[in-house]
């Protein structure tokens, strides 16, 4: 067991020094906490996979402090990628681009492309600047757990497994970055996230949604983002997602959840008082999709802690940030969705 230091916000220099010397640091970003290492140090990056229990065929995102770093690690960068960077960086957008040979194979799992993102959390960019290297970081959860959105989540999953965790407060976006593959024409969204599809469509003429976003993979099908094949965001108890008008979905859950304490409910604020006999986690008001995103992973983790045997979840529509929330919830449920 390693001793994990909890670093205060003023200890960015310590976090950067650990990264530079090949160690692992839990780093705050605006989306979720990441598990960072020097992205040019193969051995350090291999340790990320060990700490997470992550399969080696699942590539990592390189985090950079400025779009000006792109040229050092990527080639054949299309004009649209520069336009996206200008509009959305720093921010919750990851672009898949052709990589240069300087990017180690272990980062990209041997692919000839690499995911790159410039995070909006100022402490995260400060660490990267200070370390002077791109930081390879997946989400900081143990493989299969919901992503960490608070420093407490990071400690739950990584205490004793990594060198340090930098406390950057609660994550403001709460779901991971939007991933867009810019190596194909038209560009393809591989994962919905903190930048809504509608905003991408303002900059790009056309964006294709990868089918893995809305449907389970068919048997033997290889997803374009290797991570999409794993059962992600999964709480311990099975999840049933109830999709449709909020009043109807709340009524459906009320009719079917019985009065058992072991049936947990994830619902919009307006309906929380309907479920007083149950463990309840609120997602925010039914129209506030930014709040749903911010609270979703916390709600799933809380359900693990109270030990419920089954989880019922109300689900927002797919507009704006809703698409990312619907994607995470339906994946957590193994696509067990009831339409009302
Ligand atoms: O918001 C985020 O993106 C967070 C924070 C820490 O930046 N990071 C994150 O990383 O969510 P991770 O590793 O949990 O998810 C990255 C996803 C995986 O599904 C992976 O398969 C995919 O991105 N990916 C990475 N590189 C890729 C590539 N070259 N081609 C296709 N998919 C890629
Ligand atoms: Mg992840």
Short mmCIF file of C-alpha atoms and ligand atoms in Angstrom, two decimals:
data_model
loop_
_atom_site.label_atom_id
_atom_site.label_comp_id
_atom_site.label_asym_id
_atom_site.label_seq_id
_atom_site.Cartn_x
_atom_site.Cartn_y
_atom_site.Cartn_z
CA UNK A 1 0.00 0.00 0.00
CA UNK A 2 1.18 3.46 -0.95
CA UNK A 3 0.47 6.51 1.22
CA UNK A 4 -1.64 8.91 -0.78
CA UNK A 5 -1.08 12.59 0.05
CA UNK A 6 -4.09 14.87 -0.07
CA UNK A 7 -2.75 18.14 -1.52
CA UNK A 8 -4.42 21.48 -0.83
CA UNK A 9 -5.21 23.92 -3.67
CA UNK A 10 -1.99 25.85 -2.94
CA UNK A 11 0.18 22.77 -3.56
CA UNK A 12 0.04 22.73 -7.36
CA UNK A 13 3.86 22.73 -7.46
CA UNK A 14 3.96 19.47 -5.47
CA UNK A 15 1.44 17.84 -7.81
CA UNK A 16 3.52 18.93 -10.82
CA UNK A 17 6.74 17.63 -9.25
CA UNK A 18 5.15 14.19 -8.72
CA UNK A 19 4.01 14.10 -12.35
CA UNK A 20 7.49 15.12 -13.56
CA UNK A 21 9.14 12.38 -11.53
CA UNK A 22 6.90 9.64 -12.96
CA UNK A 23 4.25 9.44 -10.21
CA UNK A 24 0.44 9.36 -10.28
CA UNK A 25 -1.76 12.26 -9.18
CA UNK A 26 -5.54 12.60 -8.89
CA UNK A 27 -6.22 15.90 -10.67
CA UNK A 28 -9.35 18.05 -10.67
CA UNK A 29 -10.87 18.99 -14.03
CA UNK A 30 -14.14 20.77 -14.77
CA UNK A 31 -15.73 17.49 -15.97
CA UNK A 32 -14.62 14.76 -13.52
CA UNK A 33 -11.44 14.07 -11.54
CA UNK A 34 -8.71 12.46 -13.63
CA UNK A 35 -5.86 10.10 -12.78
CA UNK A 36 -2.84 11.84 -14.26
CA UNK A 37 0.72 10.91 -15.20
CA UNK A 38 3.42 12.24 -17.53
CA UNK A 39 1.97 11.39 -20.94
CA UNK A 40 5.43 10.98 -22.47
CA UNK A 41 6.63 8.48 -19.83
CA UNK A 42 5.48 4.95 -20.80
CA UNK A 43 6.24 3.43 -17.42
CA UNK A 44 4.26 6.11 -15.55
CA UNK A 45 1.34 5.64 -17.95
CA UNK A 46 1.42 1.86 -17.43
CA UNK A 47 0.95 2.53 -13.72
CA UNK A 48 -2.32 4.36 -14.49
CA UNK A 49 -3.75 1.14 -15.93
CA UNK A 50 -2.59 -0.78 -12.84
CA UNK A 51 -4.10 1.70 -10.35
CA UNK A 52 -7.46 1.77 -12.16
CA UNK A 53 -7.60 -1.93 -13.02
CA UNK A 54 -8.17 -0.74 -16.60
CA UNK A 55 -7.81 -3.03 -19.63
CA UNK A 56 -4.67 -2.15 -21.66
CA UNK A 57 -6.62 -1.87 -24.93
CA UNK A 58 -8.46 1.26 -23.76
CA UNK A 59 -6.55 4.43 -24.78
CA UNK A 60 -6.10 7.55 -22.64
CA UNK A 61 -6.68 11.25 -23.30
CA UNK A 62 -3.70 13.64 -23.38
CA UNK A 63 -4.38 16.88 -21.51
CA UNK A 64 -2.68 20.07 -22.74
CA UNK A 65 -2.84 23.63 -21.38
CA UNK A 66 -3.20 25.39 -24.72
CA UNK A 67 -4.17 24.59 -28.32
CA UNK A 68 -0.67 25.73 -29.33
CA UNK A 69 0.62 22.38 -27.97
CA UNK A 70 -1.41 20.39 -30.53
CA UNK A 71 1.25 20.56 -33.26
CA UNK A 72 3.80 18.84 -31.02
CA UNK A 73 1.70 15.68 -30.62
CA UNK A 74 -0.66 15.54 -33.62
CA UNK A 75 -0.40 15.76 -37.40
CA UNK A 76 -2.79 16.30 -40.34
CA UNK A 77 -4.89 18.52 -38.07
CA UNK A 78 -7.97 19.54 -40.06
CA UNK A 79 -9.11 23.17 -40.15
CA UNK A 80 -12.34 22.22 -38.34
CA UNK A 81 -10.28 20.96 -35.38
CA UNK A 82 -8.63 24.36 -35.01
CA UNK A 83 -12.06 25.99 -35.16
CA UNK A 84 -13.40 23.69 -32.44
CA UNK A 85 -10.35 24.37 -30.27
CA UNK A 86 -10.82 28.10 -30.69
CA UNK A 87 -14.50 27.91 -29.74
CA UNK A 88 -14.49 25.27 -26.96
CA UNK A 89 -11.01 25.20 -25.35
CA UNK A 90 -10.33 25.38 -22.53
CA UNK A 91 -13.40 23.21 -21.98
CA UNK A 92 -15.06 19.80 -21.96
CA UNK A 93 -14.23 18.74 -25.54
CA UNK A 94 -11.83 15.93 -26.55
CA UNK A 95 -10.74 15.63 -30.18
CA UNK A 96 -9.40 12.43 -31.75
CA UNK A 97 -6.54 13.35 -34.11
CA UNK A 98 -3.67 11.61 -35.93
CA UNK A 99 -0.80 11.23 -33.50
CA UNK A 100 2.88 11.92 -33.96
CA UNK A 101 5.38 9.16 -33.07
CA UNK A 102 6.41 11.02 -29.90
CA UNK A 103 3.15 9.88 -28.25
CA UNK A 104 3.87 6.53 -26.56
CA UNK A 105 1.96 3.44 -27.74
CA UNK A 106 0.71 2.76 -24.24
CA UNK A 107 -1.22 6.07 -24.25
CA UNK A 108 -3.09 5.27 -27.47
CA UNK A 109 -3.31 1.51 -26.95
CA UNK A 110 -1.41 1.17 -30.22
CA UNK A 111 -3.90 3.24 -32.30
CA UNK A 112 -2.52 5.77 -34.81
CA UNK A 113 -4.80 8.41 -33.30
CA UNK A 114 -4.78 10.18 -29.94
CA UNK A 115 -7.48 11.93 -27.90
CA UNK A 116 -6.49 15.46 -26.83
CA UNK A 117 -8.22 17.93 -24.55
CA UNK A 118 -7.51 21.30 -22.92
CA UNK A 119 -9.38 21.32 -19.58
CA UNK A 120 -11.09 24.42 -18.20
CA UNK A 121 -10.05 23.90 -14.55
CA UNK A 122 -7.34 26.48 -13.89
CA UNK A 123 -5.52 24.28 -11.34
CA UNK A 124 -5.36 21.46 -13.85
CA UNK A 125 -3.82 23.69 -16.53
CA UNK A 126 -1.40 25.10 -13.95
CA UNK A 127 -0.12 21.60 -13.11
CA UNK A 128 0.46 20.81 -16.78
CA UNK A 129 2.27 24.11 -17.39
CA UNK A 130 4.45 23.61 -14.33
CA UNK A 131 5.24 19.97 -15.23
CA UNK A 132 5.94 21.03 -18.83
CA UNK A 133 4.57 17.75 -20.27
CA UNK A 134 1.14 16.67 -21.54
CA UNK A 135 -0.74 14.79 -18.81
CA UNK A 136 -2.31 11.46 -19.77
CA UNK A 137 -5.41 10.96 -17.68
CA UNK A 138 -8.47 8.76 -17.71
CA UNK A 139 -11.31 9.44 -15.29
CA UNK A 140 -10.04 8.71 -11.76
CA UNK A 141 -12.51 5.96 -10.83
CA UNK A 142 -11.63 2.31 -10.40
CA UNK A 143 -12.65 0.60 -13.65
CA UNK A 144 -16.42 0.06 -13.80
CA UNK A 145 -17.29 2.62 -11.09
CA UNK A 146 -19.02 5.95 -11.76
CA UNK A 147 -16.50 8.73 -12.48
CA UNK A 148 -15.40 10.80 -9.43
CA UNK A 149 -16.81 14.32 -9.22
CA UNK A 150 -15.56 15.19 -5.70
CA UNK A 151 -12.26 14.76 -3.91
CA UNK A 152 -14.02 12.31 -1.55
CA UNK A 153 -14.93 10.08 -4.52
CA UNK A 154 -11.28 10.18 -5.59
CA UNK A 155 -10.18 9.08 -2.12
CA UNK A 156 -12.77 6.27 -2.06
CA UNK A 157 -11.41 4.79 -5.26
CA UNK A 158 -7.68 5.63 -5.16
CA UNK A 159 -6.50 6.09 -1.56
CA UNK A 160 -3.44 3.89 -1.09
CA UNK A 161 -3.05 3.29 -4.86
CA UNK A 162 -1.57 6.59 -6.11
CA UNK A 163 0.93 9.19 -4.86
CA UNK A 164 -1.34 12.18 -4.34
CA UNK A 165 -4.74 13.77 -4.95
CA UNK A 166 -5.04 17.52 -5.50
CA UNK A 167 -8.20 19.01 -3.99
CA UNK A 168 -9.78 21.24 -6.61
CA UNK A 169 -13.31 21.25 -5.20
CA UNK A 170 -16.42 19.70 -6.76
CA UNK A 171 -16.47 19.29 -10.54
CA UNK A 172 -18.64 21.92 -12.20
CA UNK A 173 -19.72 19.90 -15.26
CA UNK A 174 -20.04 16.48 -13.60
CA UNK A 175 -19.98 14.26 -16.72
CA UNK A 176 -16.93 13.59 -18.89
CA UNK A 177 -15.92 15.53 -21.99
CA UNK A 178 -17.64 15.23 -25.36
CA UNK A 179 -15.42 13.17 -27.69
CA UNK A 180 -15.37 13.96 -31.40
CA UNK A 181 -13.35 11.97 -33.92
CA UNK A 182 -11.85 14.57 -36.27
CA UNK A 183 -9.98 11.99 -38.39
CA UNK A 184 -13.10 11.12 -40.40
CA UNK A 185 -15.37 13.11 -42.69
CA UNK A 186 -17.85 14.14 -41.47
CA UNK A 187 -16.59 14.29 -37.86
CA UNK A 188 -18.18 11.70 -35.58
CA UNK A 189 -19.27 12.12 -31.96
CA UNK A 190 -18.07 9.07 -30.02
CA UNK A 191 -19.25 10.15 -26.57
CA UNK A 192 -21.70 12.91 -25.57
CA UNK A 193 -20.45 15.06 -22.72
CA UNK A 194 -19.93 18.57 -21.43
CA UNK A 195 -20.22 20.26 -24.85
CA UNK A 196 -23.76 19.65 -26.19
CA UNK A 197 -24.27 18.39 -29.75
CA UNK A 198 -26.26 21.53 -30.60
CA UNK A 199 -23.20 23.69 -29.81
CA UNK A 200 -20.91 21.54 -31.98
CA UNK A 201 -23.40 21.89 -34.81
CA UNK A 202 -22.98 25.66 -34.70
CA UNK A 203 -19.29 25.25 -35.62
CA UNK A 204 -19.33 22.08 -37.75
CA UNK A 205 -21.44 21.70 -40.89
CA UNK A 206 -22.18 18.09 -40.06
CA UNK A 207 -21.56 15.75 -37.10
CA UNK A 208 -22.50 12.07 -37.07
CA UNK A 209 -23.58 10.42 -33.81
CA UNK A 210 -21.88 7.09 -33.25
CA UNK A 211 -24.48 4.37 -32.78
CA UNK A 212 -22.83 3.22 -29.51
CA UNK A 213 -24.14 6.43 -27.89
CA UNK A 214 -27.78 5.38 -28.05
CA UNK A 215 -27.75 1.61 -28.58
CA UNK A 216 -26.14 -1.41 -27.00
CA UNK A 217 -23.31 -2.93 -29.09
CA UNK A 218 -24.30 -5.89 -31.21
CA UNK A 219 -22.54 -9.14 -30.50
CA UNK A 220 -18.96 -9.04 -31.78
CA UNK A 221 -19.24 -5.34 -32.80
CA UNK A 222 -16.10 -3.24 -32.20
CA UNK A 223 -16.84 0.28 -30.95
CA UNK A 224 -14.81 3.22 -32.31
CA UNK A 225 -14.02 4.44 -28.80
CA UNK A 226 -12.65 1.28 -27.21
CA UNK A 227 -13.99 2.37 -23.81
CA UNK A 228 -17.59 2.16 -25.05
CA UNK A 229 -17.48 -1.64 -24.93
CA UNK A 230 -17.08 -1.85 -21.18
CA UNK A 231 -20.01 -1.73 -18.78
CA UNK A 232 -19.31 1.75 -17.48
CA UNK A 233 -20.86 3.93 -14.81
CA UNK A 234 -22.31 0.89 -13.16
CA UNK A 235 -23.57 1.02 -9.60
CA UNK A 236 -23.78 -2.31 -7.75
CA UNK A 237 -27.58 -2.60 -7.88
CA UNK A 238 -29.42 -3.05 -11.20
CA UNK A 239 -30.90 0.17 -12.61
CA UNK A 240 -34.23 0.67 -14.37
CA UNK A 241 -34.46 3.93 -16.32
CA UNK A 242 -37.94 5.36 -16.81
CA UNK A 243 -38.04 7.65 -19.82
CA UNK A 244 -40.73 10.15 -20.74
CA UNK A 245 -42.69 13.09 -19.40
CA UNK A 246 -41.50 13.70 -15.78
CA UNK A 247 -44.96 13.51 -14.25
CA UNK A 248 -45.65 10.20 -15.98
CA UNK A 249 -42.26 8.70 -15.17
CA UNK A 250 -42.62 9.63 -11.49
CA UNK A 251 -46.09 8.08 -11.44
CA UNK A 252 -44.75 4.89 -13.07
CA UNK A 253 -42.04 4.57 -10.45
CA UNK A 254 -44.52 5.23 -7.64
CA UNK A 255 -46.76 2.46 -8.99
CA UNK A 256 -43.95 -0.07 -9.38
CA UNK A 257 -41.41 0.55 -6.62
CA UNK A 258 -43.70 -0.61 -3.83
CA UNK A 259 -42.77 0.62 -0.38
CA UNK A 260 -39.58 -1.36 0.08
CA UNK A 261 -36.62 0.42 1.57
CA UNK A 262 -34.42 -1.59 -0.81
CA UNK A 263 -35.81 0.18 -3.88
CA UNK A 264 -33.71 3.34 -4.37
CA UNK A 265 -35.07 6.29 -6.36
CA UNK A 266 -33.17 8.83 -8.46
CA UNK A 267 -35.63 11.60 -9.32
CA UNK A 268 -36.15 15.26 -10.11
CA UNK A 269 -36.59 17.60 -7.12
CA UNK A 270 -40.30 18.14 -7.71
CA UNK A 271 -41.06 14.49 -7.03
CA UNK A 272 -38.71 13.72 -4.12
CA UNK A 273 -41.53 14.01 -1.57
CA UNK A 274 -43.50 11.25 -3.34
CA UNK A 275 -40.89 8.72 -2.25
CA UNK A 276 -40.45 9.31 1.46
CA UNK A 277 -40.18 5.61 2.33
CA UNK A 278 -37.27 5.10 -0.07
CA UNK A 279 -33.64 6.18 -0.27
CA UNK A 280 -33.85 9.14 -2.66
CA UNK A 281 -31.19 11.00 -4.64
CA UNK A 282 -32.30 14.20 -6.38
CA UNK A 283 -31.04 15.24 -9.81
CA UNK A 284 -32.20 18.88 -9.51
CA UNK A 285 -35.32 20.47 -10.99
CA UNK A 286 -36.74 18.60 -14.00
CA UNK A 287 -35.77 21.36 -16.45
CA UNK A 288 -32.22 22.00 -15.20
CA UNK A 289 -30.11 19.68 -17.35
CA UNK A 290 -26.78 21.21 -16.20
CA UNK A 291 -27.69 20.27 -12.63
CA UNK A 292 -28.65 16.72 -13.70
CA UNK A 293 -25.18 16.30 -15.20
CA UNK A 294 -23.50 17.74 -12.10
CA UNK A 295 -25.32 15.39 -9.73
CA UNK A 296 -25.66 12.13 -11.67
CA UNK A 297 -22.49 10.28 -10.67
CA UNK A 298 -22.84 11.41 -7.06
CA UNK A 299 -26.36 9.95 -7.04
CA UNK A 300 -25.18 6.61 -8.45
CA UNK A 301 -22.38 6.39 -5.87
CA UNK A 302 -24.77 7.28 -3.03
CA UNK A 303 -27.02 4.40 -4.10
CA UNK A 304 -24.04 2.03 -3.75
CA UNK A 305 -23.48 3.27 -0.24
CA UNK A 306 -27.01 2.84 1.02
CA UNK A 307 -26.99 -0.74 -0.25
CA UNK A 308 -30.28 -0.72 -2.18
CA UNK A 309 -31.10 -3.84 -4.21
CA UNK A 310 -32.64 -2.02 -7.17
CA UNK A 311 -32.55 1.55 -8.50
CA UNK A 312 -35.31 3.39 -10.36
CA UNK A 313 -34.20 6.51 -12.24
CA UNK A 314 -36.17 9.30 -13.86
CA UNK A 315 -34.46 10.39 -17.06
CA UNK A 316 -34.39 13.76 -18.82
CA UNK A 317 -34.83 14.24 -22.58
CA UNK A 318 -31.91 14.26 -25.01
CA UNK A 319 -31.72 18.02 -25.71
CA UNK A 320 -28.54 19.88 -24.71
CA UNK A 321 -26.68 18.28 -21.78
CA UNK A 322 -29.54 15.77 -21.59
CA UNK A 323 -27.89 13.56 -24.23
CA UNK A 324 -24.87 12.95 -21.97
CA UNK A 325 -27.07 12.24 -18.94
CA UNK A 326 -29.31 9.86 -20.91
CA UNK A 327 -26.21 8.08 -22.27
CA UNK A 328 -24.67 7.58 -18.79
CA UNK A 329 -27.96 6.50 -17.21
CA UNK A 330 -28.87 4.05 -19.95
CA UNK A 331 -25.38 2.56 -19.86
CA UNK A 332 -25.57 2.26 -16.06
CA UNK A 333 -28.81 0.34 -16.59
CA UNK A 334 -27.38 -1.91 -19.32
CA UNK A 335 -29.99 -0.25 -21.62
CA UNK A 336 -32.84 -1.35 -19.36
CA UNK A 337 -35.16 1.50 -20.29
CA UNK A 338 -38.95 1.70 -19.89
CA UNK A 339 -40.74 4.31 -22.02
CA UNK A 340 -43.86 5.81 -20.47
O1 LIG B 1 -13.68 14.58 -19.19
C1 LIG B 1 -12.91 13.68 -19.52
O2 LIG B 1 -12.74 13.35 -20.73
C2 LIG B 1 -12.13 12.96 -18.42
C3 LIG B 1 -11.21 13.99 -17.75
C4 LIG B 1 -10.32 13.37 -16.73
O3 LIG B 1 -10.49 14.65 -18.74
N1 LIG B 1 -11.41 11.85 -18.94
C5 LIG B 1 -11.99 10.69 -19.35
O4 LIG B 1 -11.11 9.70 -19.76
O5 LIG B 1 -13.20 10.52 -19.34
P1 LIG B 1 -11.53 8.16 -19.91
O6 LIG B 1 -10.25 7.46 -20.19
O7 LIG B 1 -12.31 7.72 -18.73
O8 LIG B 1 -12.42 8.12 -21.19
C6 LIG B 1 -11.81 8.34 -22.46
C7 LIG B 1 -12.56 7.65 -23.56
C8 LIG B 1 -12.47 6.13 -23.50
O9 LIG B 1 -13.75 5.60 -23.82
C9 LIG B 1 -11.49 5.80 -24.60
O10 LIG B 1 -11.74 4.55 -25.18
C10 LIG B 1 -11.71 6.94 -25.59
O11 LIG B 1 -11.95 8.05 -24.78
N2 LIG B 1 -10.51 7.22 -26.41
C11 LIG B 1 -9.31 7.68 -25.97
N3 LIG B 1 -8.43 7.78 -26.99
C12 LIG B 1 -9.08 7.40 -28.11
C13 LIG B 1 -8.72 7.25 -29.49
N4 LIG B 1 -7.52 7.54 -29.94
N5 LIG B 1 -9.69 6.81 -30.35
C14 LIG B 1 -10.93 6.52 -29.91
N6 LIG B 1 -11.34 6.63 -28.63
C15 LIG B 1 -10.43 7.05 -27.73
MG1 LIG B 2 -13.73 6.76 -17.62
#
